[in-house]
mmCIF file of C-alpha atoms in Angstrom:
data_model
loop_
_atom_site.group_PDB
_atom_site.id
_atom_site.type_symbol
_atom_site.label_atom_id
_atom_site.label_comp_id
_atom_site.label_asym_id
_atom_site.label_seq_id
_atom_site.Cartn_x
_atom_site.Cartn_y
_atom_site.Cartn_z
ATOM 1 C CA MET C 5 26.140 78.283 -70.697
ATOM 2 C CA LEU C 6 28.654 79.325 -68.494
ATOM 3 C CA GLN C 7 31.558 79.532 -71.092
ATOM 4 C CA ARG C 8 28.945 81.598 -73.125
ATOM 5 C CA THR C 9 28.090 83.909 -70.379
ATOM 6 C CA ILE C 10 32.615 84.555 -69.768
ATOM 7 C CA ILE C 11 32.738 85.259 -73.384
ATOM 8 C CA GLU C 12 29.799 87.788 -73.271
ATOM 9 C CA LEU C 13 30.655 89.490 -70.922
ATOM 10 C CA LEU C 14 34.486 89.812 -72.231
ATOM 11 C CA SER C 15 33.029 91.087 -75.406
ATOM 12 C CA ASN C 16 31.778 93.707 -73.568
ATOM 13 C CA VAL C 17 33.990 94.878 -71.189
ATOM 14 C CA TRP C 18 37.880 93.936 -72.545
ATOM 15 C CA PRO C 19 38.326 97.590 -73.786
ATOM 16 C CA THR C 20 37.111 99.254 -70.844
ATOM 17 C CA LEU C 21 39.750 96.760 -68.727
ATOM 18 C CA PHE C 22 42.599 97.371 -70.894
ATOM 19 C CA LEU C 23 42.794 100.974 -70.642
ATOM 20 C CA PHE C 24 41.840 101.308 -67.115
ATOM 21 C CA THR C 25 44.866 98.919 -66.613
ATOM 22 C CA ILE C 26 47.027 101.095 -68.725
ATOM 23 C CA ILE C 27 46.336 103.954 -66.903
ATOM 24 C CA VAL C 28 45.805 103.003 -63.008
ATOM 25 C CA SER C 29 48.968 101.476 -63.228
ATOM 26 C CA SER C 30 51.341 104.518 -65.095
ATOM 27 C CA LEU C 31 49.494 106.837 -62.319
ATOM 28 C CA ARG C 32 50.548 103.859 -59.415
ATOM 29 C CA VAL C 33 54.317 103.010 -60.563
ATOM 30 C CA THR C 34 54.409 107.077 -61.009
ATOM 31 C CA TYR C 35 52.942 107.897 -57.080
ATOM 32 C CA LEU C 36 55.049 104.910 -55.347
ATOM 33 C CA ILE C 37 58.088 106.482 -57.883
ATOM 34 C CA HIS C 38 57.356 110.051 -56.424
ATOM 35 C CA ASN C 39 57.181 109.894 -53.406
ATOM 36 C CA LYS C 40 59.985 106.905 -52.704
ATOM 37 C CA ILE C 41 57.499 104.170 -51.301
ATOM 38 C CA LYS C 42 58.499 100.902 -51.883
ATOM 39 C CA PHE C 43 57.415 99.272 -54.877
ATOM 40 C CA ILE C 44 56.000 95.494 -53.681
ATOM 41 C CA LEU C 45 54.640 93.953 -57.129
ATOM 42 C CA TYR C 46 52.207 90.805 -55.527
ATOM 43 C CA LYS C 47 50.737 93.573 -53.006
ATOM 44 C CA GLU C 48 50.473 96.013 -56.645
ATOM 45 C CA LEU C 49 48.506 93.320 -58.727
ATOM 46 C CA LEU C 50 46.362 91.929 -55.614
ATOM 47 C CA THR C 51 45.092 95.649 -55.494
ATOM 48 C CA LEU C 52 44.988 95.995 -59.517
ATOM 49 C CA GLY C 53 43.295 92.704 -59.275
ATOM 50 C CA PHE C 54 41.029 93.681 -56.804
ATOM 51 C CA VAL C 55 39.512 96.715 -58.390
ATOM 52 C CA LEU C 56 39.427 94.652 -62.043
ATOM 53 C CA TYR C 57 37.143 91.900 -59.851
ATOM 54 C CA ILE C 58 34.513 95.052 -59.237
ATOM 55 C CA MET C 59 34.593 96.440 -62.367
ATOM 56 C CA PHE C 60 33.445 92.161 -63.916
ATOM 57 C CA LEU C 61 31.188 92.794 -60.572
ATOM 58 C CA PHE C 62 29.834 96.177 -61.668
ATOM 59 C CA TYR C 63 29.114 94.735 -65.465
ATOM 60 C CA VAL C 64 27.163 91.820 -63.753
ATOM 61 C CA VAL C 65 25.183 93.922 -61.884
ATOM 62 C CA THR C 66 24.018 96.594 -63.939
ATOM 63 C CA PHE C 67 24.256 95.165 -68.375
ATOM 64 C CA GLN C 68 23.339 91.546 -68.004
ATOM 65 C CA ASP C 69 20.091 91.040 -69.425
ATOM 66 C CA VAL C 70 18.234 89.404 -67.517
ATOM 67 C CA ASP C 71 14.326 89.550 -68.899
ATOM 68 C CA TRP C 72 13.821 86.145 -67.841
ATOM 69 C CA SER C 73 13.147 86.077 -64.854
ATOM 70 C CA THR C 74 11.193 88.357 -61.852
ATOM 71 C CA SER C 75 11.999 88.994 -58.636
ATOM 72 C CA ASN C 76 11.422 86.676 -55.303
ATOM 73 C CA PHE C 77 11.973 87.613 -52.228
ATOM 74 C CA VAL C 78 10.547 83.623 -50.704
ATOM 75 C CA PRO C 79 14.157 81.707 -50.000
ATOM 76 C CA PHE C 80 15.234 78.588 -52.146
ATOM 77 C CA ARG C 81 12.483 79.236 -54.319
ATOM 78 C CA GLU C 82 14.497 80.152 -57.534
ATOM 79 C CA ILE C 83 17.506 77.576 -56.513
ATOM 80 C CA MET C 84 14.705 74.819 -56.382
ATOM 81 C CA ARG C 85 13.601 75.529 -59.853
ATOM 82 C CA TYR C 86 16.712 74.209 -60.681
ATOM 83 C CA GLU C 87 17.872 70.527 -61.519
ATOM 84 C CA PHE C 88 21.125 69.518 -60.435
ATOM 85 C CA GLY C 89 23.754 69.726 -62.905
ATOM 86 C CA SER C 90 21.999 71.244 -65.188
ATOM 87 C CA LYS C 91 23.757 74.278 -67.381
ATOM 88 C CA LEU C 92 20.531 76.655 -65.828
ATOM 89 C CA PHE C 93 21.956 74.947 -62.027
ATOM 90 C CA ILE C 94 25.128 75.883 -62.868
ATOM 91 C CA LYS C 95 25.218 78.938 -64.591
ATOM 92 C CA ASN C 96 22.634 80.419 -62.026
ATOM 93 C CA ILE C 97 23.818 78.535 -58.553
ATOM 94 C CA LEU C 98 27.718 78.016 -58.430
ATOM 95 C CA GLY C 99 27.353 80.706 -60.906
ATOM 96 C CA ASN C 100 26.490 83.050 -58.094
ATOM 97 C CA MET C 101 28.289 81.853 -55.746
ATOM 98 C CA LEU C 102 31.680 81.609 -57.220
ATOM 99 C CA MET C 103 31.276 85.198 -58.713
ATOM 100 C CA PHE C 104 31.461 86.378 -54.741
ATOM 101 C CA LEU C 105 34.591 83.489 -53.543
ATOM 102 C CA PRO C 106 36.946 86.165 -55.480
ATOM 103 C CA TYR C 107 35.765 89.040 -53.371
ATOM 104 C CA GLY C 108 35.356 86.619 -49.710
ATOM 105 C CA PHE C 109 39.470 85.810 -50.410
ATOM 106 C CA PHE C 110 39.955 89.933 -50.528
ATOM 107 C CA VAL C 111 38.061 90.558 -47.556
ATOM 108 C CA GLY C 112 40.284 88.196 -45.647
ATOM 109 C CA TYR C 113 43.083 89.494 -47.283
ATOM 110 C CA TYR C 114 42.722 93.209 -46.756
ATOM 111 C CA VAL C 115 40.744 92.394 -43.227
ATOM 112 C CA ARG C 116 43.176 90.301 -41.696
ATOM 113 C CA SER C 117 40.456 89.192 -39.824
ATOM 114 C CA GLU C 118 39.823 85.244 -39.457
ATOM 115 C CA LYS C 119 36.323 86.271 -37.234
ATOM 116 C CA TRP C 120 34.258 84.457 -39.222
ATOM 117 C CA TYR C 121 31.214 87.257 -38.976
ATOM 118 C CA VAL C 122 33.573 89.731 -40.430
ATOM 119 C CA GLY C 123 33.059 88.005 -43.770
ATOM 120 C CA LEU C 124 29.534 87.278 -43.240
ATOM 121 C CA ILE C 125 28.857 90.727 -42.926
ATOM 122 C CA LEU C 126 30.992 91.957 -46.060
ATOM 123 C CA SER C 127 29.263 89.813 -47.919
ATOM 124 C CA LEU C 128 25.573 90.340 -47.061
ATOM 125 C CA ILE C 129 26.284 94.103 -47.152
ATOM 126 C CA THR C 130 27.252 94.095 -50.776
ATOM 127 C CA SER C 131 25.122 91.412 -51.494
ATOM 128 C CA ILE C 132 22.165 93.083 -50.872
ATOM 129 C CA SER C 133 23.792 95.952 -51.984
ATOM 130 C CA ILE C 134 23.538 94.604 -55.591
ATOM 131 C CA GLU C 135 20.234 93.093 -55.524
ATOM 132 C CA VAL C 136 18.434 96.584 -53.853
ATOM 133 C CA THR C 137 20.450 98.505 -57.066
ATOM 134 C CA GLN C 138 19.691 96.061 -59.543
ATOM 135 C CA MET C 139 15.540 96.409 -58.340
ATOM 136 C CA LEU C 140 15.641 100.068 -58.569
ATOM 137 C CA ILE C 141 17.371 100.298 -62.380
ATOM 138 C CA GLY C 142 14.820 97.947 -62.955
ATOM 139 C CA ARG C 143 15.688 94.240 -63.057
ATOM 140 C CA VAL C 144 14.992 92.001 -60.558
ATOM 141 C CA PHE C 145 16.641 91.162 -56.606
ATOM 142 C CA ASP C 146 16.047 87.704 -55.922
ATOM 143 C CA ILE C 147 16.672 86.946 -52.213
ATOM 144 C CA ASP C 148 19.149 83.042 -53.313
ATOM 145 C CA ASP C 149 21.352 85.002 -55.224
ATOM 146 C CA ILE C 150 22.138 86.938 -52.009
ATOM 147 C CA MET C 151 22.377 83.786 -49.758
ATOM 148 C CA LEU C 152 24.930 81.860 -52.456
ATOM 149 C CA ASN C 153 26.884 84.658 -53.149
ATOM 150 C CA ILE C 154 27.089 84.494 -49.406
ATOM 151 C CA LEU C 155 28.062 81.473 -49.330
ATOM 152 C CA GLY C 156 30.785 82.175 -52.445
ATOM 153 C CA GLY C 157 32.135 84.988 -50.290
ATOM 154 C CA MET C 158 32.455 83.079 -47.317
ATOM 155 C CA LEU C 159 33.873 80.215 -49.063
ATOM 156 C CA GLY C 160 36.562 82.681 -50.651
ATOM 157 C CA PHE C 161 37.089 84.222 -46.783
ATOM 158 C CA TYR C 162 37.739 80.688 -45.527
ATOM 159 C CA ILE C 163 40.253 79.751 -48.524
ATOM 160 C CA PHE C 164 41.675 82.582 -47.651
ATOM 161 C CA ILE C 165 42.644 82.557 -44.190
ATOM 162 C CA TYR C 166 43.378 77.909 -44.766
ATOM 163 C CA LEU C 167 46.530 79.658 -47.053
ATOM 164 C CA ASN C 168 47.639 81.871 -44.909
ATOM 165 C CA LYS C 169 48.063 79.982 -42.065
ATOM 166 C CA ILE C 170 49.891 77.090 -44.785
ATOM 167 C CA LYS C 171 51.854 80.447 -45.249
ATOM 168 C CA ASN C 172 52.962 80.852 -41.643
ATOM 169 C CA HIS C 173 54.772 77.405 -40.922
ATOM 170 C CA LEU C 174 56.407 77.286 -44.305
ATOM 171 C CA PRO C 175 60.232 78.247 -44.359
ATOM 172 C CA ASN C 176 61.034 81.722 -44.635
ATOM 173 C CA PHE C 177 61.672 82.153 -48.441
ATOM 174 C CA PHE C 178 58.189 80.692 -48.884
ATOM 175 C CA LYS C 179 57.695 83.906 -48.065
ATOM 176 C CA SER C 180 59.554 86.324 -49.022
ATOM 177 C CA GLN C 181 58.661 88.283 -51.335
ATOM 178 C CA ILE C 182 60.350 87.307 -54.709
ATOM 179 C CA PHE C 183 58.736 83.660 -54.266
ATOM 180 C CA LEU C 184 55.288 85.646 -53.776
ATOM 181 C CA ASN C 185 55.628 87.445 -56.780
ATOM 182 C CA PHE C 186 56.851 84.716 -58.860
ATOM 183 C CA CYS C 187 53.181 82.873 -57.315
ATOM 184 C CA VAL C 188 51.471 86.122 -58.466
ATOM 185 C CA ILE C 189 52.776 85.931 -61.599
ATOM 186 C CA VAL C 190 52.016 82.543 -62.691
ATOM 187 C CA ILE C 191 48.438 83.272 -60.996
ATOM 188 C CA ILE C 192 47.614 86.291 -63.743
ATOM 189 C CA ILE C 193 49.674 83.871 -66.622
ATOM 190 C CA LEU C 194 47.455 81.302 -66.505
ATOM 191 C CA ILE C 195 44.131 83.529 -65.820
ATOM 192 C CA ILE C 196 45.266 85.582 -68.809
ATOM 193 C CA LEU C 197 45.889 82.075 -70.767
ATOM 194 C CA TYR C 198 42.664 80.652 -69.621
ATOM 195 C CA LEU C 199 40.790 84.343 -70.747
ATOM 196 C CA PHE C 200 42.391 84.586 -74.183
ATOM 197 C CA ASN C 201 41.077 80.956 -74.365
ATOM 198 C CA PHE C 202 38.050 81.802 -74.173
ATOM 199 C CA ILE C 203 38.185 84.928 -76.070
ATOM 200 C CA SER C 204 40.129 82.548 -79.249
ATOM 201 C CA ILE C 205 36.667 80.426 -78.870
ATOM 202 C CA GLY C 206 34.477 83.169 -78.762
ATOM 203 C CA GLY C 207 35.897 85.537 -82.117
ATOM 204 C CA ILE C 208 36.463 88.594 -79.372
ATOM 205 C CA LEU C 209 39.292 89.746 -80.942
#
C-alpha cells in the first residue's frame, strides 16, 4: 500500500518537479555566477532538496484522496484502529512519521540548534498548519497525525544532531566540501534510482 501511494504521488507530481528543478536551478546558478558568490554544491543540493520536499508535502496535504476518513480530535483514536504491522498501519502510522522525518532533519540543518524544543515547536507549528489547512479546504483534521508528524520530525531532528556530532569528530578530509559533495551526490543518485524503480513498476513513464 505504501508503494502504491509513492507511485501515485510520483505519477502526479514528477512533471512539476522536473520543470521546477530546471527553472530554479538555472536561476540560482546564474545568480551565483553573476554576483560572484562561491558555489558550494552540497549546500545548493540540500536547499533544492528541501524545496522539492515541501512541494511533495503540499501535494500530500491538498490533493490526496481521504474520502474514507473523518476528522478526529481524540488523541490515539485513529492510531488504535490499525493492527500493528498491517498495511494500514504502515501507511497511516509509519507513513505520517516518515513524511515528517526530512522536515526535522532540515530544521536541524538550517536552525543549527541542539535544543529539543526547537524541533518540537517547529514541527508542531507546521503539522498544525497542515491539519488546519486540510480542514479548511474540506478534507479532515486528525490530531493523531499531528502527534505522528511531531514524532517523525523529532526523529529527523535528532538524526541530524547525531550525524553532525559524528562529523565534528571525523578527520578534516571527511569534513571537506569535496567529500560532502560526493556524499550528497551519491545519496541523490540512490534516491533517483529508488524512485525510478517505483516509476518502472507503476508504469508512469
